[in-house]
Amino acid sequence: MTIAMDTRHDPVREELVIYQNPSLFLKVWEVQSDKQTAGIPEVWPWHYHKEVEFLAITEGRAGIQTKDDYRIQDYGDIMLFGSSQLHRIHKALPTPLRFIVLQVDLLQHFDQSSLPYLHCFSELTQPLSTLNYIFREHPEACEEAFSLVNEIYRESQSQQRGYELAIGAAIKKLLLLLLRYDSRMMLQGGDTDLEVTRLRPALDYVERNLGEKITVEEVCSLLNLSYAYFIRYFRTTMGLSFIEFVNYKRVKKAERLLATRDLSITEIACEVGIPSTAQFYKLFKRHNHCSPGEFKARMSGKTVGS
């Protein structure tokens, strides 16, 4: 269903997502509205954020609009918004409305074993919202995704021992569900497994040498590829540039060190191959929206004074 609206003058808000647990890169909560008013508001602001969002209706009916579509969602329905995709929601009935919002940086949940699928979710050519057809055409997929989002919410609320493992596993199940039910093959990138296998020596080299200086020229020599060809090939296969990949791996290693080792920030920066502390702070904050010190304090259950 689509609707025609003049939305040129509606406000747009960029939402900065504060992660509830910095190691999980997500925020999940339930929105509740018992107000009697319903329908499209006179002022209906758009918002967006860099995190991917899953929205699951747990009670009532909502109207949800993106720049390309408007849909009515009922209990049990789920909707996916891609990174930085404009969207907005309103009550469609005067009855109570409840829905769970899961905002997550999906790319942070890929490890060495799942990196071959990273390009599928990088949104280089199209937003992940194109996958909403899965929930409309495959009721069993919608039901399973709805259950997983609810599970993530429950685990985040109870925070029982091992809840981080449970949430991480549920997010990976969501990714697997999208891959398995993608009957239109929108997440496929051709002979990706073969291409990643070709890059494996470079990926392993980066993993072994994160504490050292890594240059594109060294990796090109390792693979016997020209600089220009390697740059294009890596981005096409992995969904991000080689430098972005190296920085991603360095930040992930820094996170592990911050959580498990009693090292200074300067020492950790050197351990991950970034001798400039200022550059390390800048890179870490770009990925985590907090400083390394704040990250370490949160992981240890402490707070950082202003």
PDB file of C-alpha atoms in Angstrom:
ATOM      1  CA  MET A   1       0.000   0.000   0.000  1.00  0.00           C
ATOM      2  CA  THR A   2       1.316   3.453  -0.827  1.00  0.00           C
ATOM      3  CA  ILE A   3       0.002   6.895   0.075  1.00  0.00           C
ATOM      4  CA  ALA A   4       0.625  10.290  -1.431  1.00  0.00           C
ATOM      5  CA  MET A   5       1.771  12.942   1.024  1.00  0.00           C
ATOM      6  CA  ASP A   6       3.508  16.270   0.838  1.00  0.00           C
ATOM      7  CA  THR A   7       6.382  15.550   3.246  1.00  0.00           C
ATOM      8  CA  ARG A   8       8.768  18.245   2.089  1.00  0.00           C
ATOM      9  CA  HIS A   9       8.347  20.333   5.228  1.00  0.00           C
ATOM     10  CA  ASP A  10       8.316  17.550   7.813  1.00  0.00           C
ATOM     11  CA  PRO A  11      11.262  17.714  10.250  1.00  0.00           C
ATOM     12  CA  VAL A  12      14.076  15.185   9.950  1.00  0.00           C
ATOM     13  CA  ARG A  13      16.053  14.053  12.986  1.00  0.00           C
ATOM     14  CA  GLU A  14      19.282  12.106  13.102  1.00  0.00           C
ATOM     15  CA  GLU A  15      19.151   9.749  16.069  1.00  0.00           C
ATOM     16  CA  LEU A  16      22.353   8.933  17.916  1.00  0.00           C
ATOM     17  CA  VAL A  17      21.922   5.419  19.291  1.00  0.00           C
ATOM     18  CA  ILE A  18      23.523   4.871  22.700  1.00  0.00           C
ATOM     19  CA  TYR A  19      24.263   1.170  23.029  1.00  0.00           C
ATOM     20  CA  GLN A  20      22.998  -0.492  26.197  1.00  0.00           C
ATOM     21  CA  ASN A  21      26.027  -2.782  26.126  1.00  0.00           C
ATOM     22  CA  PRO A  22      28.962  -1.477  24.057  1.00  0.00           C
ATOM     23  CA  SER A  23      30.156  -5.002  23.284  1.00  0.00           C
ATOM     24  CA  LEU A  24      26.801  -5.880  21.641  1.00  0.00           C
ATOM     25  CA  PHE A  25      26.423  -2.708  19.557  1.00  0.00           C
ATOM     26  CA  LEU A  26      22.671  -2.537  20.024  1.00  0.00           C
ATOM     27  CA  LYS A  27      19.782  -0.873  21.763  1.00  0.00           C
ATOM     28  CA  VAL A  28      16.485  -2.681  22.298  1.00  0.00           C
ATOM     29  CA  TRP A  29      13.407  -1.447  24.132  1.00  0.00           C
ATOM     30  CA  GLU A  30       9.614  -1.509  24.102  1.00  0.00           C
ATOM     31  CA  VAL A  31       7.554   1.531  23.105  1.00  0.00           C
ATOM     32  CA  GLN A  32       4.112   1.828  24.727  1.00  0.00           C
ATOM     33  CA  SER A  33       1.300   4.227  23.904  1.00  0.00           C
ATOM     34  CA  ASP A  34      -2.134   4.152  25.550  1.00  0.00           C
ATOM     35  CA  LYS A  35      -3.316   7.499  24.209  1.00  0.00           C
ATOM     36  CA  GLN A  36      -6.724   7.600  22.556  1.00  0.00           C
ATOM     37  CA  THR A  37      -5.519   9.674  19.625  1.00  0.00           C
ATOM     38  CA  ALA A  38      -4.696   7.858  16.411  1.00  0.00           C
ATOM     39  CA  GLY A  39      -4.107   8.572  12.747  1.00  0.00           C
ATOM     40  CA  ILE A  40      -1.483  10.532  10.863  1.00  0.00           C
ATOM     41  CA  PRO A  41      -0.305  13.486  12.999  1.00  0.00           C
ATOM     42  CA  GLU A  42      -0.186  16.994  11.644  1.00  0.00           C
ATOM     43  CA  VAL A  43       3.535  17.122  12.404  1.00  0.00           C
ATOM     44  CA  TRP A  44       5.078  13.736  11.775  1.00  0.00           C
ATOM     45  CA  PRO A  45       8.891  13.843  12.019  1.00  0.00           C
ATOM     46  CA  TRP A  46      11.203  11.531  10.130  1.00  0.00           C
ATOM     47  CA  HIS A  47      14.225  10.025  11.832  1.00  0.00           C
ATOM     48  CA  TYR A  48      17.219   7.919  10.866  1.00  0.00           C
ATOM     49  CA  HIS A  49      20.316   6.350  12.405  1.00  0.00           C
ATOM     50  CA  LYS A  50      23.294   4.400  11.120  1.00  0.00           C
ATOM     51  CA  GLU A  51      22.112   1.220  12.851  1.00  0.00           C
ATOM     52  CA  VAL A  52      19.821  -1.275  11.148  1.00  0.00           C
ATOM     53  CA  GLU A  53      16.424  -1.488  12.864  1.00  0.00           C
ATOM     54  CA  PHE A  54      13.955  -4.327  13.395  1.00  0.00           C
ATOM     55  CA  LEU A  55      10.508  -3.195  14.582  1.00  0.00           C
ATOM     56  CA  ALA A  56       8.084  -5.835  15.949  1.00  0.00           C
ATOM     57  CA  ILE A  57       4.443  -5.021  16.772  1.00  0.00           C
ATOM     58  CA  THR A  58       3.456  -6.702  20.052  1.00  0.00           C
ATOM     59  CA  GLU A  59       0.010  -5.078  20.461  1.00  0.00           C
ATOM     60  CA  GLY A  60      -2.301  -2.879  18.391  1.00  0.00           C
ATOM     61  CA  ARG A  61      -1.841  -1.476  14.902  1.00  0.00           C
ATOM     62  CA  ALA A  62       0.710   1.000  13.533  1.00  0.00           C
ATOM     63  CA  GLY A  63       1.219   2.899  10.313  1.00  0.00           C
ATOM     64  CA  ILE A  64       4.850   2.947   9.183  1.00  0.00           C
ATOM     65  CA  GLN A  65       6.238   5.044   6.358  1.00  0.00           C
ATOM     66  CA  THR A  66       9.546   5.195   4.556  1.00  0.00           C
ATOM     67  CA  LYS A  67      10.327   7.480   1.646  1.00  0.00           C
ATOM     68  CA  ASP A  68       9.150   4.736  -0.736  1.00  0.00           C
ATOM     69  CA  ASP A  69       6.347   2.955   1.088  1.00  0.00           C
ATOM     70  CA  TYR A  70       3.589   3.109   3.702  1.00  0.00           C
ATOM     71  CA  ARG A  71       2.267   0.006   5.443  1.00  0.00           C
ATOM     72  CA  ILE A  72      -0.137  -0.915   8.204  1.00  0.00           C
ATOM     73  CA  GLN A  73       1.437  -3.359  10.660  1.00  0.00           C
ATOM     74  CA  ASP A  74      -0.507  -5.511  13.142  1.00  0.00           C
ATOM     75  CA  TYR A  75       0.395  -7.785  16.025  1.00  0.00           C
ATOM     76  CA  GLY A  76       3.092 -10.263  14.999  1.00  0.00           C
ATOM     77  CA  ASP A  77       4.300  -8.161  12.070  1.00  0.00           C
ATOM     78  CA  ILE A  78       7.937  -7.167  11.787  1.00  0.00           C
ATOM     79  CA  MET A  79       9.630  -4.535   9.652  1.00  0.00           C
ATOM     80  CA  LEU A  80      13.280  -3.965   8.770  1.00  0.00           C
ATOM     81  CA  PHE A  81      14.909  -0.587   8.114  1.00  0.00           C
ATOM     82  CA  GLY A  82      18.348  -0.251   6.576  1.00  0.00           C
ATOM     83  CA  SER A  83      21.182   1.887   7.872  1.00  0.00           C
ATOM     84  CA  SER A  84      20.399   5.635   7.702  1.00  0.00           C
ATOM     85  CA  GLN A  85      17.007   4.953   6.095  1.00  0.00           C
ATOM     86  CA  LEU A  86      14.350   7.580   6.813  1.00  0.00           C
ATOM     87  CA  HIS A  87      11.257   6.200   8.548  1.00  0.00           C
ATOM     88  CA  ARG A  88       8.446   7.163  10.914  1.00  0.00           C
ATOM     89  CA  ILE A  89       5.560   5.493  12.754  1.00  0.00           C
ATOM     90  CA  HIS A  90       2.128   6.471  14.096  1.00  0.00           C
ATOM     91  CA  LYS A  91      -0.796   4.833  15.908  1.00  0.00           C
ATOM     92  CA  ALA A  92      -3.380   3.550  13.440  1.00  0.00           C
ATOM     93  CA  LEU A  93      -6.087   2.800  16.043  1.00  0.00           C
ATOM     94  CA  PRO A  94      -7.136   4.467  19.335  1.00  0.00           C
ATOM     95  CA  THR A  95      -6.408   1.184  21.153  1.00  0.00           C
ATOM     96  CA  PRO A  96      -3.085   0.627  22.977  1.00  0.00           C
ATOM     97  CA  LEU A  97       0.010   0.213  20.832  1.00  0.00           C
ATOM     98  CA  ARG A  98       3.133  -1.723  21.813  1.00  0.00           C
ATOM     99  CA  PHE A  99       6.168  -2.479  19.731  1.00  0.00           C
ATOM    100  CA  ILE A 100       9.763  -3.556  20.260  1.00  0.00           C
ATOM    101  CA  VAL A 101      12.545  -1.583  18.611  1.00  0.00           C
ATOM    102  CA  LEU A 102      15.877  -3.321  17.994  1.00  0.00           C
ATOM    103  CA  GLN A 103      18.623  -1.080  16.658  1.00  0.00           C
ATOM    104  CA  VAL A 104      21.884  -2.880  15.915  1.00  0.00           C
ATOM    105  CA  ASP A 105      25.131  -2.343  14.064  1.00  0.00           C
ATOM    106  CA  LEU A 106      25.007  -5.642  12.202  1.00  0.00           C
ATOM    107  CA  LEU A 107      28.505  -5.350  10.758  1.00  0.00           C
ATOM    108  CA  GLN A 108      29.965  -5.535  14.283  1.00  0.00           C
ATOM    109  CA  HIS A 109      28.526  -9.037  14.699  1.00  0.00           C
ATOM    110  CA  PHE A 110      30.662 -10.675  12.025  1.00  0.00           C
ATOM    111  CA  ASP A 111      33.653 -12.725  13.097  1.00  0.00           C
ATOM    112  CA  GLN A 112      36.284 -14.618  11.122  1.00  0.00           C
ATOM    113  CA  SER A 113      33.923 -17.497  10.321  1.00  0.00           C
ATOM    114  CA  SER A 114      31.075 -15.284   9.083  1.00  0.00           C
ATOM    115  CA  LEU A 115      33.099 -12.602   7.256  1.00  0.00           C
ATOM    116  CA  PRO A 116      32.372 -14.219   3.848  1.00  0.00           C
ATOM    117  CA  TYR A 117      28.784 -12.990   4.278  1.00  0.00           C
ATOM    118  CA  LEU A 118      29.691  -9.475   5.388  1.00  0.00           C
ATOM    119  CA  HIS A 119      29.258  -8.076   1.862  1.00  0.00           C
ATOM    120  CA  CYS A 120      25.650  -9.325   1.785  1.00  0.00           C
ATOM    121  CA  PHE A 121      24.641  -6.930   4.547  1.00  0.00           C
ATOM    122  CA  SER A 122      26.871  -3.957   3.718  1.00  0.00           C
ATOM    123  CA  GLU A 123      24.087  -2.086   1.830  1.00  0.00           C
ATOM    124  CA  LEU A 124      26.470  -0.789  -0.821  1.00  0.00           C
ATOM    125  CA  THR A 125      23.885  -1.045  -3.599  1.00  0.00           C
ATOM    126  CA  GLN A 126      20.513  -1.260  -1.831  1.00  0.00           C
ATOM    127  CA  PRO A 127      19.072  -0.860   1.678  1.00  0.00           C
ATOM    128  CA  LEU A 128      18.252  -3.939   3.708  1.00  0.00           C
ATOM    129  CA  SER A 129      14.628  -2.775   3.757  1.00  0.00           C
ATOM    130  CA  THR A 130      14.250  -4.443   0.362  1.00  0.00           C
ATOM    131  CA  LEU A 131      14.214  -7.704   2.332  1.00  0.00           C
ATOM    132  CA  ASN A 132      10.850  -6.886   3.949  1.00  0.00           C
ATOM    133  CA  TYR A 133       9.253  -8.939   1.196  1.00  0.00           C
ATOM    134  CA  ILE A 134      10.515 -11.979   3.128  1.00  0.00           C
ATOM    135  CA  PHE A 135       8.194 -11.240   6.062  1.00  0.00           C
ATOM    136  CA  ARG A 136       5.224 -10.642   3.743  1.00  0.00           C
ATOM    137  CA  GLU A 137       5.735 -13.691   1.512  1.00  0.00           C
ATOM    138  CA  HIS A 138       6.981 -16.170   4.131  1.00  0.00           C
ATOM    139  CA  PRO A 139       4.764 -16.134   7.270  1.00  0.00           C
ATOM    140  CA  GLU A 140       7.012 -18.681   8.979  1.00  0.00           C
ATOM    141  CA  ALA A 141      10.007 -16.360   8.526  1.00  0.00           C
ATOM    142  CA  CYS A 142       8.017 -13.452   9.977  1.00  0.00           C
ATOM    143  CA  GLU A 143       7.013 -15.583  12.965  1.00  0.00           C
ATOM    144  CA  GLU A 144      10.589 -16.707  13.591  1.00  0.00           C
ATOM    145  CA  ALA A 145      12.023 -13.180  13.254  1.00  0.00           C
ATOM    146  CA  PHE A 146       9.320 -11.852  15.588  1.00  0.00           C
ATOM    147  CA  SER A 147      10.247 -14.504  18.140  1.00  0.00           C
ATOM    148  CA  LEU A 148      13.978 -13.706  17.863  1.00  0.00           C
ATOM    149  CA  VAL A 149      13.448  -9.967  18.386  1.00  0.00           C
ATOM    150  CA  ASN A 150      11.315 -10.730  21.449  1.00  0.00           C
ATOM    151  CA  GLU A 151      14.016 -13.086  22.726  1.00  0.00           C
ATOM    152  CA  ILE A 152      16.671 -10.377  22.345  1.00  0.00           C
ATOM    153  CA  TYR A 153      14.445  -7.941  24.261  1.00  0.00           C
ATOM    154  CA  ARG A 154      13.790 -10.425  27.074  1.00  0.00           C
ATOM    155  CA  GLU A 155      17.485 -11.295  27.413  1.00  0.00           C
ATOM    156  CA  SER A 156      18.456  -7.607  27.508  1.00  0.00           C
ATOM    157  CA  GLN A 157      15.920  -7.007  30.275  1.00  0.00           C
ATOM    158  CA  SER A 158      16.743 -10.019  32.454  1.00  0.00           C
ATOM    159  CA  GLN A 159      20.528  -9.885  31.896  1.00  0.00           C
ATOM    160  CA  GLN A 160      20.927 -13.383  33.249  1.00  0.00           C
ATOM    161  CA  ARG A 161      24.382 -14.886  33.168  1.00  0.00           C
ATOM    162  CA  GLY A 162      25.390 -15.401  29.539  1.00  0.00           C
ATOM    163  CA  TYR A 163      22.791 -13.015  28.116  1.00  0.00           C
ATOM    164  CA  GLU A 164      25.425 -11.559  25.800  1.00  0.00           C
ATOM    165  CA  LEU A 165      25.932 -14.997  24.263  1.00  0.00           C
ATOM    166  CA  ALA A 166      22.176 -15.457  23.867  1.00  0.00           C
ATOM    167  CA  ILE A 167      21.749 -12.067  22.181  1.00  0.00           C
ATOM    168  CA  GLY A 168      24.731 -12.595  19.887  1.00  0.00           C
ATOM    169  CA  ALA A 169      23.374 -15.991  18.854  1.00  0.00           C
ATOM    170  CA  ALA A 170      19.895 -14.554  18.205  1.00  0.00           C
ATOM    171  CA  ILE A 171      21.316 -11.806  15.980  1.00  0.00           C
ATOM    172  CA  LYS A 172      23.226 -14.386  13.957  1.00  0.00           C
ATOM    173  CA  LYS A 173      19.989 -16.391  13.655  1.00  0.00           C
ATOM    174  CA  LEU A 174      18.285 -13.276  12.259  1.00  0.00           C
ATOM    175  CA  LEU A 175      21.031 -12.929   9.662  1.00  0.00           C
ATOM    176  CA  LEU A 176      20.763 -16.614   8.778  1.00  0.00           C
ATOM    177  CA  LEU A 177      16.980 -16.330   8.484  1.00  0.00           C
ATOM    178  CA  LEU A 178      17.308 -13.476   5.986  1.00  0.00           C
ATOM    179  CA  LEU A 179      19.864 -15.420   3.957  1.00  0.00           C
ATOM    180  CA  ARG A 180      17.850 -18.657   3.918  1.00  0.00           C
ATOM    181  CA  TYR A 181      14.505 -17.030   3.051  1.00  0.00           C
ATOM    182  CA  ASP A 182      15.887 -14.624   0.447  1.00  0.00           C
ATOM    183  CA  SER A 183      14.099 -16.343  -2.438  1.00  0.00           C
ATOM    184  CA  ARG A 184      14.746 -13.370  -4.728  1.00  0.00           C
ATOM    185  CA  MET A 185      18.504 -13.757  -4.145  1.00  0.00           C
ATOM    186  CA  MET A 186      18.905 -10.099  -3.205  1.00  0.00           C
ATOM    187  CA  LEU A 187      21.686 -10.938  -0.758  1.00  0.00           C
ATOM    188  CA  GLN A 188      23.690 -12.985  -3.211  1.00  0.00           C
ATOM    189  CA  GLY A 189      26.927 -11.676  -4.645  1.00  0.00           C
ATOM    190  CA  GLY A 190      27.791 -14.265  -7.262  1.00  0.00           C
ATOM    191  CA  ASP A 191      30.660 -16.670  -6.656  1.00  0.00           C
ATOM    192  CA  THR A 192      31.467 -15.025  -3.347  1.00  0.00           C
ATOM    193  CA  ASP A 193      32.791 -18.126  -1.599  1.00  0.00           C
ATOM    194  CA  LEU A 194      35.363 -18.625  -4.343  1.00  0.00           C
ATOM    195  CA  GLU A 195      36.298 -14.943  -4.273  1.00  0.00           C
ATOM    196  CA  VAL A 196      36.729 -14.926  -0.492  1.00  0.00           C
ATOM    197  CA  THR A 197      38.842 -18.075  -0.740  1.00  0.00           C
ATOM    198  CA  ARG A 198      41.104 -16.192  -3.127  1.00  0.00           C
ATOM    199  CA  LEU A 199      41.401 -13.405  -0.556  1.00  0.00           C
ATOM    200  CA  ARG A 200      41.988 -15.770   2.363  1.00  0.00           C
ATOM    201  CA  PRO A 201      45.807 -15.306   2.411  1.00  0.00           C
ATOM    202  CA  ALA A 202      45.275 -11.548   2.704  1.00  0.00           C
ATOM    203  CA  LEU A 203      42.668 -11.940   5.470  1.00  0.00           C
ATOM    204  CA  ASP A 204      44.937 -14.277   7.417  1.00  0.00           C
ATOM    205  CA  TYR A 205      47.895 -11.943   6.910  1.00  0.00           C
ATOM    206  CA  VAL A 206      45.938  -9.046   8.400  1.00  0.00           C
ATOM    207  CA  GLU A 207      44.849 -11.168  11.365  1.00  0.00           C
ATOM    208  CA  ARG A 208      48.445 -12.197  12.103  1.00  0.00           C
ATOM    209  CA  ASN A 209      49.932  -8.716  11.734  1.00  0.00           C
ATOM    210  CA  LEU A 210      47.436  -6.350  13.353  1.00  0.00           C
ATOM    211  CA  GLY A 211      50.166  -5.045  15.665  1.00  0.00           C
ATOM    212  CA  GLU A 212      52.400  -4.112  12.730  1.00  0.00           C
ATOM    213  CA  LYS A 213      52.218  -1.664   9.865  1.00  0.00           C
ATOM    214  CA  ILE A 214      50.084  -3.147   7.082  1.00  0.00           C
ATOM    215  CA  THR A 215      50.191  -1.712   3.585  1.00  0.00           C
ATOM    216  CA  VAL A 216      48.139  -2.444   0.496  1.00  0.00           C
ATOM    217  CA  GLU A 217      51.361  -2.982  -1.464  1.00  0.00           C
ATOM    218  CA  GLU A 218      52.415  -5.839   0.854  1.00  0.00           C
ATOM    219  CA  VAL A 219      49.108  -7.621   0.413  1.00  0.00           C
ATOM    220  CA  CYS A 220      49.118  -7.064  -3.369  1.00  0.00           C
ATOM    221  CA  SER A 221      52.527  -8.723  -3.491  1.00  0.00           C
ATOM    222  CA  LEU A 222      51.243 -11.604  -1.383  1.00  0.00           C
ATOM    223  CA  LEU A 223      48.377 -12.230  -3.819  1.00  0.00           C
ATOM    224  CA  ASN A 224      50.346 -11.290  -6.938  1.00  0.00           C
ATOM    225  CA  LEU A 225      47.721  -8.703  -7.907  1.00  0.00           C
ATOM    226  CA  SER A 226      48.069  -5.128  -9.109  1.00  0.00           C
ATOM    227  CA  TYR A 227      47.198  -2.335  -6.678  1.00  0.00           C
ATOM    228  CA  ALA A 228      44.192  -1.066  -8.659  1.00  0.00           C
ATOM    229  CA  TYR A 229      42.773  -4.548  -9.285  1.00  0.00           C
ATOM    230  CA  PHE A 230      43.161  -5.598  -5.647  1.00  0.00           C
ATOM    231  CA  ILE A 231      41.404  -2.458  -4.347  1.00  0.00           C
ATOM    232  CA  ARG A 232      38.391  -3.040  -6.615  1.00  0.00           C
ATOM    233  CA  TYR A 233      38.332  -6.799  -6.048  1.00  0.00           C
ATOM    234  CA  PHE A 234      38.465  -6.513  -2.245  1.00  0.00           C
ATOM    235  CA  ARG A 235      35.641  -3.962  -2.036  1.00  0.00           C
ATOM    236  CA  THR A 236      33.435  -5.925  -4.429  1.00  0.00           C
ATOM    237  CA  THR A 237      33.993  -9.172  -2.542  1.00  0.00           C
ATOM    238  CA  MET A 238      33.960  -7.980   1.070  1.00  0.00           C
ATOM    239  CA  GLY A 239      31.637  -5.005   0.822  1.00  0.00           C
ATOM    240  CA  LEU A 240      34.127  -2.555   2.328  1.00  0.00           C
ATOM    241  CA  SER A 241      37.558  -1.211   1.425  1.00  0.00           C
ATOM    242  CA  PHE A 242      40.772  -2.933   2.501  1.00  0.00           C
ATOM    243  CA  ILE A 243      41.677  -0.038   4.803  1.00  0.00           C
ATOM    244  CA  GLU A 244      38.203  -0.125   6.370  1.00  0.00           C
ATOM    245  CA  PHE A 245      38.623  -3.869   6.922  1.00  0.00           C
ATOM    246  CA  VAL A 246      42.012  -3.433   8.603  1.00  0.00           C
ATOM    247  CA  ASN A 247      40.658  -0.662  10.829  1.00  0.00           C
ATOM    248  CA  TYR A 248      37.620  -2.790  11.677  1.00  0.00           C
ATOM    249  CA  LYS A 249      39.860  -5.686  12.745  1.00  0.00           C
ATOM    250  CA  ARG A 250      42.087  -3.357  14.784  1.00  0.00           C
ATOM    251  CA  VAL A 251      39.143  -1.866  16.644  1.00  0.00           C
ATOM    252  CA  LYS A 252      37.738  -5.340  17.354  1.00  0.00           C
ATOM    253  CA  LYS A 253      41.100  -6.440  18.776  1.00  0.00           C
ATOM    254  CA  ALA A 254      41.261  -3.237  20.849  1.00  0.00           C
ATOM    255  CA  GLU A 255      37.827  -4.007  22.282  1.00  0.00           C
ATOM    256  CA  ARG A 256      39.008  -7.444  23.376  1.00  0.00           C
ATOM    257  CA  LEU A 257      42.134  -5.972  24.969  1.00  0.00           C
ATOM    258  CA  LEU A 258      40.171  -3.259  26.760  1.00  0.00           C
ATOM    259  CA  ALA A 259      37.812  -5.863  28.200  1.00  0.00           C
ATOM    260  CA  THR A 260      40.404  -8.455  29.189  1.00  0.00           C
ATOM    261  CA  ARG A 261      43.815  -6.797  29.727  1.00  0.00           C
ATOM    262  CA  ASP A 262      45.040  -4.240  32.222  1.00  0.00           C
ATOM    263  CA  LEU A 263      46.847  -2.069  29.673  1.00  0.00           C
ATOM    264  CA  SER A 264      46.952   1.679  29.172  1.00  0.00           C
ATOM    265  CA  ILE A 265      45.224   3.206  26.147  1.00  0.00           C
ATOM    266  CA  THR A 266      48.632   4.001  24.640  1.00  0.00           C
ATOM    267  CA  GLU A 267      49.738   0.394  25.059  1.00  0.00           C
ATOM    268  CA  ILE A 268      46.570  -0.927  23.477  1.00  0.00           C
ATOM    269  CA  ALA A 269      46.919   1.478  20.549  1.00  0.00           C
ATOM    270  CA  CYS A 270      50.408   0.111  19.903  1.00  0.00           C
ATOM    271  CA  GLU A 271      49.201  -3.485  20.326  1.00  0.00           C
ATOM    272  CA  VAL A 272      46.717  -3.003  17.487  1.00  0.00           C
ATOM    273  CA  GLY A 273      49.154  -1.227  15.172  1.00  0.00           C
ATOM    274  CA  ILE A 274      48.096   2.403  15.673  1.00  0.00           C
ATOM    275  CA  PRO A 275      51.088   4.226  17.201  1.00  0.00           C
ATOM    276  CA  SER A 276      49.252   7.569  17.212  1.00  0.00           C
ATOM    277  CA  THR A 277      47.062   7.691  20.312  1.00  0.00           C
ATOM    278  CA  ALA A 278      45.043  10.552  18.838  1.00  0.00           C
ATOM    279  CA  GLN A 279      44.325   8.508  15.703  1.00  0.00           C
ATOM    280  CA  PHE A 280      43.391   5.504  17.830  1.00  0.00           C
ATOM    281  CA  TYR A 281      40.905   7.585  19.860  1.00  0.00           C
ATOM    282  CA  LYS A 282      39.377   8.966  16.654  1.00  0.00           C
ATOM    283  CA  LEU A 283      39.043   5.547  15.017  1.00  0.00           C
ATOM    284  CA  PHE A 284      37.692   3.851  18.129  1.00  0.00           C
ATOM    285  CA  LYS A 285      35.095   6.550  18.723  1.00  0.00           C
ATOM    286  CA  ARG A 286      33.983   6.367  15.081  1.00  0.00           C
ATOM    287  CA  HIS A 287      33.147   2.684  15.558  1.00  0.00           C
ATOM    288  CA  ASN A 288      31.806   2.771  19.124  1.00  0.00           C
ATOM    289  CA  HIS A 289      30.491   6.306  19.763  1.00  0.00           C
ATOM    290  CA  CYS A 290      32.548   6.399  22.944  1.00  0.00           C
ATOM    291  CA  SER A 291      36.175   6.752  23.959  1.00  0.00           C
ATOM    292  CA  PRO A 292      38.322   3.693  24.760  1.00  0.00           C
ATOM    293  CA  GLY A 293      38.281   4.739  28.433  1.00  0.00           C
ATOM    294  CA  GLU A 294      34.495   4.951  28.495  1.00  0.00           C
ATOM    295  CA  PHE A 295      34.255   1.567  26.768  1.00  0.00           C
ATOM    296  CA  LYS A 296      36.563  -0.025  29.352  1.00  0.00           C
ATOM    297  CA  ALA A 297      34.630   1.536  32.240  1.00  0.00           C
ATOM    298  CA  ARG A 298      31.303   0.267  30.869  1.00  0.00           C
ATOM    299  CA  MET A 299      32.699  -3.217  30.359  1.00  0.00           C
ATOM    300  CA  SER A 300      33.941  -3.266  33.933  1.00  0.00           C
ATOM    301  CA  GLY A 301      30.653  -1.928  35.290  1.00  0.00           C
ATOM    302  CA  LYS A 302      32.148   1.422  36.289  1.00  0.00           C
ATOM    303  CA  THR A 303      31.278   4.925  35.133  1.00  0.00           C
ATOM    304  CA  VAL A 304      33.497   7.651  33.820  1.00  0.00           C
ATOM    305  CA  GLY A 305      33.275  11.070  35.411  1.00  0.00           C
ATOM    306  CA  SER A 306      32.693  14.098  33.214  1.00  0.00           C
TER     307      SER A 306
END
